Amino acid sequence: MDVRAGAPPLSSSDFAVTPAEAADARTMDALLIEGGRKLEGRVAISGAKNAALPVMAATLLAPGVHTLRNVPLLADTRTMGKVLEQLGAKVELQDHVCTIDTSRVTAVEAPYDLVKTMRASIYVLGPLLARFGAARVSLPGGCAWGPRPVNLHLEGMRALGADLQIDHGYIVGKDVRLRGAEIRFGTVSVGATGNLLMAAALAQGTTALDQVALEPDITALAEVLVACGARIEGIGTRRLVIHGVASLTPIDATIIPDRIEAATFMAAAAITGGHLTLERCEGAHMAAAIHTLEDTGCSVLPEPGEVTITGPRRPRATDVTTAPFPGFPTDMQAQMMALLSIAAGTSQVTDTVYLDRFTHVPELVRLGADIRLEGNAAVIRGVERLQAAPVMATDIRASAALVLAALAAEGETRISRIYHLDRGYERLDLKLAQLGARVQRVRD
Ligand code: UD1
């Protein structure tokens, strides 16, 4: 059964936030989760947030009406819609189909108020410089788990000939004419790869990008650009060669499934000893997460377009180290830690991508987990069971980890500030409820 059957309609007529929605966001909903229920059933995976955001920004590259399908309904896709509207685009979202008309883009500014709520707004920098030769994009600032710089984006654009200045917190480029260049990234960056790829698509001459990110979201972006007329070689390898073209045609693309949402549901099956089939997902995009879950005792059956997972009676301890794709994703680190907190034995989770990404640790400890931080590693001594407590969400994946822990904890957990969860998961509470979880959304 499609988990959405019987649920309120998922479509929204527009990306614009109504006063009622704004009021809703301010009330900061909480989730009440009564733990101890095995999850069973089938769940449809939504489109990938991290693929939708750069593709939405890419619509700026070509004037015209673009159609994006399977767009997840999330606070973050809504924010990107607002950034595009701010620039003069017309954005509509109906039944997960997003149409974006970029024929009359009149502005080049992405304001601080939007960028501070979602760092991925910086994805408009490359397209604006490439098509309009000008941009004024707020610097995103830090985030809950560290500084998260954008130096690679700036250095890359400068290498393509953009004379960028920092002016009162904004990245400003004027009279820019991008020209091809050789760029080698010292650190693998998803965002910088995507931004430079979009900029190079319309730059004059040939650009080579070395040590690029291989995340499926970036490969999907490259494929979308090619479908619009971009000339890109090496897709799926660490070196992309882009021969700039004079113009691109509007996009008609389907957003790939969200591998992080899917892996989060796999972890939910694992932590509750449940049995789930994830529909509309791509096993090859989550091989590292699948292998790690198998190490904990899960049995996983990937099939074309779906993955079935059965959780163990009690998970086994295992060590996890995050790395850029195809390594274990940092975006699954918190959720895996929640699972390992009830494993038999001691596990170590090391994050090499974001060294400080551990805001979920004190909250998991409030639920009874035994976790000690040592630099960028967490040592987790598995406990027999977690206990409900009031906890607070601090970012998207930390929130998901708390939801997972609450599903396994004894008693009723209250998770506040779940607007973080709504940034990255489409109706997670509803999907979980339809798989048998006792979960309720309340006003905090
Ligand atoms: C993207 C994802 C995010 C995920 C992250 C890592 C989106 C919208 N977000 O974020 O969910 O957690 O990839 O997989 O796709 N870095 C620099 N300078 C830069 C840019 C990055 O030093 O200019 C560093 C970062 O601090 C980090 C590493 O590079 O240590 C990887 O970051 P990056 O891949 O750029 O992350 P995002 O694209 O921001």
XYZ file of C-alpha atoms and ligand atoms in Angstrom:
483
model
C 0.000 0.000 0.000
C 1.233 3.486 -0.723
C 1.798 5.032 2.672
C 0.191 8.210 1.501
C -3.186 6.585 0.927
C -5.741 8.221 3.161
C -3.312 10.926 4.181
C -4.052 14.583 3.637
C -3.068 15.688 0.110
C 0.653 16.281 -0.256
C 0.374 18.909 -2.940
C 0.694 22.593 -2.289
C -0.387 25.127 -4.860
C 2.615 27.339 -4.512
C 5.994 27.716 -2.861
C 5.016 30.998 -1.278
C 4.653 30.665 2.478
C 1.253 31.869 3.644
C 0.927 33.821 6.905
C -0.683 30.712 8.419
C 2.302 28.567 7.472
C 4.696 31.161 8.817
C 2.770 31.117 12.086
C 2.955 27.322 12.069
C 6.719 27.415 11.675
C 6.977 29.746 14.633
C 4.985 27.436 16.867
C 7.734 24.832 16.528
C 5.816 21.570 16.468
C 6.986 18.688 18.620
C 6.699 14.930 18.099
C 5.458 12.545 20.747
C 6.718 9.027 20.115
C 5.730 5.985 22.130
C 8.577 3.535 21.634
C 8.669 -0.229 21.426
C 6.715 -0.976 18.251
C 8.222 -2.943 15.384
C 7.810 -1.144 12.065
C 6.229 -3.254 9.330
C 5.041 -2.526 5.810
C 5.880 -0.652 2.645
C 6.906 2.961 2.385
C 7.416 5.151 -0.681
C 10.648 7.127 -0.688
C 10.437 10.785 -1.749
C 12.644 12.661 -4.191
C 16.096 13.594 -2.904
C 16.398 16.981 -1.234
C 20.082 17.242 -2.095
C 19.398 16.491 -5.752
C 16.350 18.756 -6.026
C 18.096 21.851 -4.642
C 20.922 22.170 -7.232
C 18.587 21.219 -10.093
C 16.158 23.944 -8.984
C 19.069 26.422 -9.003
C 20.156 25.154 -12.428
C 16.882 26.399 -13.919
C 18.440 29.877 -13.747
C 20.897 28.836 -16.465
C 18.275 28.772 -19.223
C 15.388 31.205 -19.746
C 12.046 29.460 -20.107
C 9.631 27.153 -18.312
C 11.284 24.204 -16.533
C 9.494 21.137 -15.210
C 10.887 19.143 -12.290
C 9.119 15.978 -11.222
C 9.259 14.019 -7.962
C 10.264 17.155 -6.041
C 10.006 16.494 -2.290
C 7.727 18.820 -0.336
C 10.124 20.115 2.269
C 10.950 23.358 4.011
C 14.253 23.377 2.087
C 12.757 22.988 -1.398
C 10.295 25.681 -0.422
C 13.175 27.943 0.612
C 14.909 27.362 -2.725
C 11.600 28.215 -4.426
C 11.525 31.476 -2.487
C 15.128 32.274 -3.433
C 14.195 31.795 -7.099
C 11.042 33.901 -6.694
C 13.155 36.629 -5.121
C 15.204 36.654 -8.327
C 12.067 37.089 -10.421
C 11.286 33.483 -11.353
C 7.730 32.149 -11.150
C 7.632 28.955 -9.093
C 4.736 26.538 -8.629
C 4.537 23.149 -6.993
C 1.608 20.818 -7.550
C 1.626 17.094 -6.758
C 5.419 17.041 -6.524
C 5.749 18.620 -9.965
C 7.543 21.916 -9.777
C 7.384 24.359 -12.671
C 9.847 27.198 -12.667
C 9.609 30.001 -15.207
C 12.949 31.788 -15.431
C 12.099 33.907 -18.498
C 11.844 37.085 -16.487
C 14.591 36.895 -13.890
C 15.135 40.505 -12.914
C 17.337 40.410 -9.810
C 20.614 38.743 -8.841
C 20.370 38.901 -5.054
C 19.922 35.936 -2.675
C 19.236 37.704 0.636
C 20.622 36.796 4.050
C 17.160 36.025 5.475
C 16.782 33.076 3.089
C 20.413 31.949 2.837
C 20.823 31.779 6.616
C 17.959 29.282 6.835
C 19.440 27.072 4.108
C 23.088 27.037 3.095
C 22.298 25.334 -0.207
C 20.939 28.708 -1.402
C 24.556 29.306 -2.441
C 23.813 27.035 -5.416
C 22.399 30.096 -7.220
C 25.858 31.737 -7.303
C 27.220 29.738 -10.256
C 24.090 30.019 -12.432
C 23.718 33.780 -11.763
C 27.342 34.515 -12.651
C 27.148 32.284 -15.720
C 23.916 33.663 -17.186
C 23.802 37.273 -15.968
C 27.459 38.012 -15.239
C 26.445 39.305 -11.821
C 25.426 37.988 -8.413
C 24.890 39.211 -4.887
C 24.558 36.175 -2.637
C 24.660 36.289 1.138
C 27.452 34.344 2.832
C 25.694 31.524 4.679
C 27.557 31.782 7.990
C 28.084 28.828 10.325
C 25.739 26.047 11.256
C 24.839 23.997 14.299
C 27.887 21.772 14.011
C 30.676 24.063 12.812
C 31.897 26.745 10.430
C 31.120 25.058 7.071
C 33.147 27.391 4.827
C 32.388 28.240 1.181
C 35.994 29.023 0.195
C 36.027 26.297 -2.463
C 33.007 27.850 -4.192
C 34.667 31.289 -4.169
C 38.117 30.084 -5.246
C 36.548 28.074 -8.040
C 34.490 31.004 -9.359
C 37.565 33.232 -9.175
C 39.548 30.651 -11.143
C 36.837 30.919 -13.812
C 37.525 34.651 -13.963
C 34.899 36.061 -11.593
C 36.248 39.016 -9.629
C 34.258 38.387 -6.439
C 34.244 40.768 -3.486
C 32.880 40.269 0.005
C 30.688 43.270 0.763
C 28.786 43.575 4.068
C 28.288 39.820 4.331
C 27.490 39.315 0.650
C 29.460 37.667 -2.144
C 29.300 40.212 -4.943
C 30.254 39.760 -8.585
C 29.750 42.372 -11.340
C 30.537 42.406 -15.053
C 31.696 38.813 -14.868
C 32.610 36.831 -17.980
C 33.397 33.272 -17.023
C 36.196 31.501 -18.890
C 37.212 27.860 -18.699
C 39.995 26.874 -16.283
C 41.675 23.867 -14.649
C 40.414 23.510 -11.074
C 41.557 20.857 -8.617
C 39.656 20.629 -5.338
C 41.814 20.057 -2.253
C 38.744 18.747 -0.415
C 35.908 16.820 -2.010
C 32.885 19.140 -1.851
C 29.398 18.314 -3.039
C 28.287 21.941 -3.129
C 31.405 23.367 -4.770
C 31.354 20.638 -7.431
C 27.708 21.388 -8.242
C 28.175 25.155 -8.282
C 31.283 25.036 -10.492
C 29.661 22.522 -12.804
C 26.713 24.859 -13.378
C 28.979 27.883 -13.857
C 31.280 26.052 -16.287
C 28.350 24.848 -18.403
C 27.944 28.409 -19.797
C 31.568 29.580 -19.454
C 33.597 30.371 -22.537
C 35.974 27.502 -23.340
C 36.779 24.290 -21.507
C 36.863 23.721 -17.744
C 38.374 20.691 -16.032
C 37.267 19.940 -12.474
C 39.475 17.472 -10.585
C 38.676 15.608 -7.369
C 34.957 16.259 -7.750
C 32.240 14.808 -5.552
C 30.664 11.566 -6.806
C 27.465 11.809 -4.754
C 24.478 10.613 -6.825
C 22.984 14.099 -6.440
C 25.924 15.565 -8.376
C 25.870 12.865 -11.031
C 22.143 13.526 -11.433
C 22.794 17.267 -11.785
C 25.420 16.618 -14.474
C 22.997 14.377 -16.357
C 20.260 17.005 -16.184
C 22.659 19.642 -17.524
C 23.625 17.360 -20.404
C 19.946 16.871 -21.216
C 19.684 20.679 -21.460
C 22.542 20.891 -23.924
C 25.624 21.112 -21.688
C 28.754 19.301 -22.894
C 30.200 17.362 -19.967
C 32.668 14.458 -20.102
C 33.669 12.119 -17.281
C 30.335 11.954 -15.465
C 30.680 9.453 -12.629
C 34.477 9.901 -12.381
C 36.641 12.206 -10.231
C 37.460 14.425 -13.260
C 34.785 16.333 -15.115
C 35.586 18.171 -18.339
C 33.022 20.773 -19.342
C 33.026 22.433 -22.749
C 31.087 25.661 -22.265
C 28.121 26.291 -24.570
C 26.473 29.609 -25.441
C 23.043 28.678 -24.136
C 21.024 25.856 -22.580
C 17.430 24.784 -23.072
C 14.834 24.445 -20.268
C 14.931 21.405 -18.042
C 12.408 18.564 -17.827
C 13.803 16.267 -15.149
C 12.743 13.728 -12.548
C 14.476 14.030 -9.185
C 16.243 10.831 -8.053
C 15.076 9.044 -4.871
C 16.380 10.275 -1.530
C 19.033 7.784 -0.438
C 19.319 9.392 3.006
C 15.575 9.197 3.651
C 15.647 5.571 2.477
C 18.625 4.700 4.680
C 16.910 6.402 7.623
C 13.901 4.091 7.133
C 16.283 1.132 6.962
C 17.731 2.217 10.290
C 14.166 2.484 11.640
C 13.544 -1.137 10.680
C 16.872 -2.088 12.251
C 16.318 -0.306 15.557
C 12.793 -1.694 16.023
C 13.568 -5.224 14.778
C 10.997 -4.586 12.070
C 10.530 -5.529 8.425
C 10.157 -2.839 5.765
C 10.081 -2.606 2.006
C 11.184 0.758 0.663
C 9.568 1.558 -2.639
C 10.952 3.893 -5.277
C 14.529 3.838 -4.069
C 17.910 2.963 -5.538
C 19.954 0.354 -3.652
C 23.148 1.207 -5.562
C 23.077 4.720 -4.076
C 23.169 3.348 -0.537
C 25.615 0.461 -0.752
C 27.758 1.724 2.155
C 24.747 2.142 4.453
C 23.416 -1.285 3.432
C 26.764 -2.983 4.175
C 26.976 -1.302 7.569
C 23.420 -2.309 8.441
C 24.266 -5.879 7.403
C 27.255 -5.727 9.767
C 24.808 -4.958 12.590
C 22.809 -8.098 11.750
C 20.152 -6.756 9.370
C 19.216 -8.769 6.346
C 18.817 -6.592 3.271
C 17.398 -7.539 -0.108
C 17.927 -4.922 -2.814
C 15.758 -5.371 -5.909
C 15.166 -3.120 -8.903
C 13.461 0.015 -7.564
C 13.022 -1.261 -4.022
C 14.879 -2.566 -0.990
C 13.561 -4.883 1.727
C 15.154 -4.958 5.155
C 14.607 -7.092 8.240
C 16.053 -5.880 11.513
C 17.814 -8.178 14.000
C 16.508 -9.007 17.490
C 19.315 -6.906 18.833
C 21.874 -5.135 16.600
C 25.567 -6.041 16.800
C 28.187 -3.365 17.430
C 30.227 -2.178 14.463
C 32.595 0.660 13.590
C 31.624 3.332 11.090
C 33.734 6.022 9.425
C 32.080 8.608 7.202
C 33.633 9.600 3.874
C 32.555 11.222 0.617
C 30.502 8.958 -1.688
C 30.806 6.009 -2.191
C 31.832 5.993 1.491
C 29.418 5.950 4.409
C 27.487 9.262 4.282
C 27.947 11.825 7.042
C 24.210 12.446 6.596
C 23.575 8.953 8.082
C 26.106 9.218 10.910
C 23.658 10.412 13.583
C 21.003 7.823 12.665
C 23.573 5.007 12.754
C 24.728 6.174 16.160
C 21.159 5.928 17.436
C 21.048 2.317 16.228
C 24.452 1.437 17.703
C 23.422 2.886 21.062
C 21.388 -0.302 21.665
C 23.850 -2.706 20.002
C 25.499 -5.603 21.806
C 29.070 -4.412 22.306
C 31.052 -1.230 21.792
C 31.109 0.687 18.495
C 33.086 3.629 17.244
C 31.633 6.216 14.853
C 34.109 8.610 13.254
C 33.106 11.578 11.089
C 35.867 12.615 8.696
C 33.637 14.942 6.657
C 32.340 17.184 9.455
C 34.600 16.823 12.460
C 32.136 18.468 14.885
C 28.879 16.934 13.744
C 27.847 15.548 17.129
C 25.074 17.775 18.489
C 22.868 14.677 18.723
C 25.186 13.018 21.251
C 24.029 14.830 24.417
C 20.403 14.278 23.373
C 20.948 10.545 22.775
C 22.633 10.413 26.187
C 19.451 11.925 27.663
C 17.641 8.896 26.230
C 20.005 6.583 28.101
C 22.731 6.029 25.479
C 26.311 5.576 26.688
C 28.396 7.691 24.292
C 31.774 9.301 24.854
C 33.238 11.813 22.406
C 36.937 11.664 21.529
C 37.734 14.355 18.952
C 35.866 13.505 15.766
C 34.937 10.035 17.024
C 32.220 8.770 19.315
C 32.629 5.605 21.342
C 29.250 3.992 21.912
C 28.773 1.310 24.528
C 25.548 -0.401 23.632
C 22.869 -0.405 26.328
C 20.056 -2.960 26.591
C 17.377 -0.342 26.162
C 16.823 3.377 25.837
C 14.382 5.321 27.977
C 12.022 8.096 26.907
C 12.906 11.686 27.826
C 12.221 15.157 26.478
C 14.849 15.974 23.853
C 15.526 18.704 21.346
C 16.270 18.482 17.640
C 19.295 20.499 16.501
C 19.615 19.802 12.784
C 18.023 17.631 10.128
C 19.887 14.378 10.679
C 20.253 14.830 14.446
C 16.439 15.069 14.532
C 16.133 11.857 12.560
C 18.479 10.140 15.014
C 16.293 11.212 17.923
C 13.191 9.910 16.149
C 14.909 6.540 15.667
C 16.046 6.392 19.276
C 12.528 7.298 20.428
C 11.060 4.458 18.327
C 13.156 2.033 20.382
C 12.930 3.748 23.780
C 10.700 2.656 26.631
C 7.926 5.186 27.189
C 6.926 8.406 25.435
C 9.637 10.701 24.091
C 8.901 14.325 23.292
C 11.110 15.743 20.548
C 10.863 19.494 20.266
C 11.998 21.867 17.490
C 11.177 19.389 14.773
C 11.136 22.119 12.144
C 14.644 20.803 11.495
C 13.132 17.442 10.576
C 10.658 19.111 8.217
C 13.558 20.682 6.342
C 14.710 17.316 5.070
C 12.027 14.629 5.524
C 8.646 14.731 3.815
C 6.039 13.846 6.427
C 8.266 11.489 8.352
C 5.761 11.346 11.212
C 2.955 10.317 8.869
C 5.037 7.709 7.051
C 6.177 6.204 10.357
C 2.618 6.131 11.719
C 1.491 4.185 8.672
C 4.219 1.615 9.370
C 2.874 1.055 12.880
C 4.777 3.621 14.938
C 2.901 5.506 17.647
C 3.789 9.038 16.677
C 1.880 12.242 17.082
C 2.642 15.810 16.049
C 1.694 18.385 18.640
C 2.161 22.111 19.179
C 5.184 22.645 21.393
C 26.274 18.607 1.085
C 24.913 18.155 1.544
C 24.939 17.808 3.026
C 26.038 16.793 3.315
C 27.366 17.264 2.745
C 28.446 16.206 2.850
C 23.437 19.360 0.077
C 22.429 20.434 -0.083
N 23.977 19.223 1.295
O 26.591 19.786 1.817
O 23.665 17.254 3.360
O 26.169 16.631 4.709
O 27.229 17.578 1.349
O 28.073 15.047 2.199
O 23.717 18.622 -0.821
N 34.253 22.496 2.560
C 35.231 23.458 2.592
N 35.078 24.561 1.791
C 34.007 24.720 0.978
C 33.021 23.722 0.930
C 33.172 22.612 1.739
O 36.205 23.345 3.319
O 33.930 25.728 0.275
C 34.390 21.297 3.412
C 33.265 21.189 4.448
O 33.543 21.943 5.593
C 33.239 19.702 4.694
C 33.587 19.114 3.333
O 34.200 20.162 2.592
O 34.233 19.352 5.613
C 32.398 18.593 2.549
O 31.406 19.611 2.468
P 30.439 19.736 1.204
O 30.490 18.466 0.447
O 30.767 20.995 0.483
O 29.038 19.921 1.881
P 27.791 20.704 1.315
O 27.813 20.732 -0.163
O 27.650 21.998 2.044
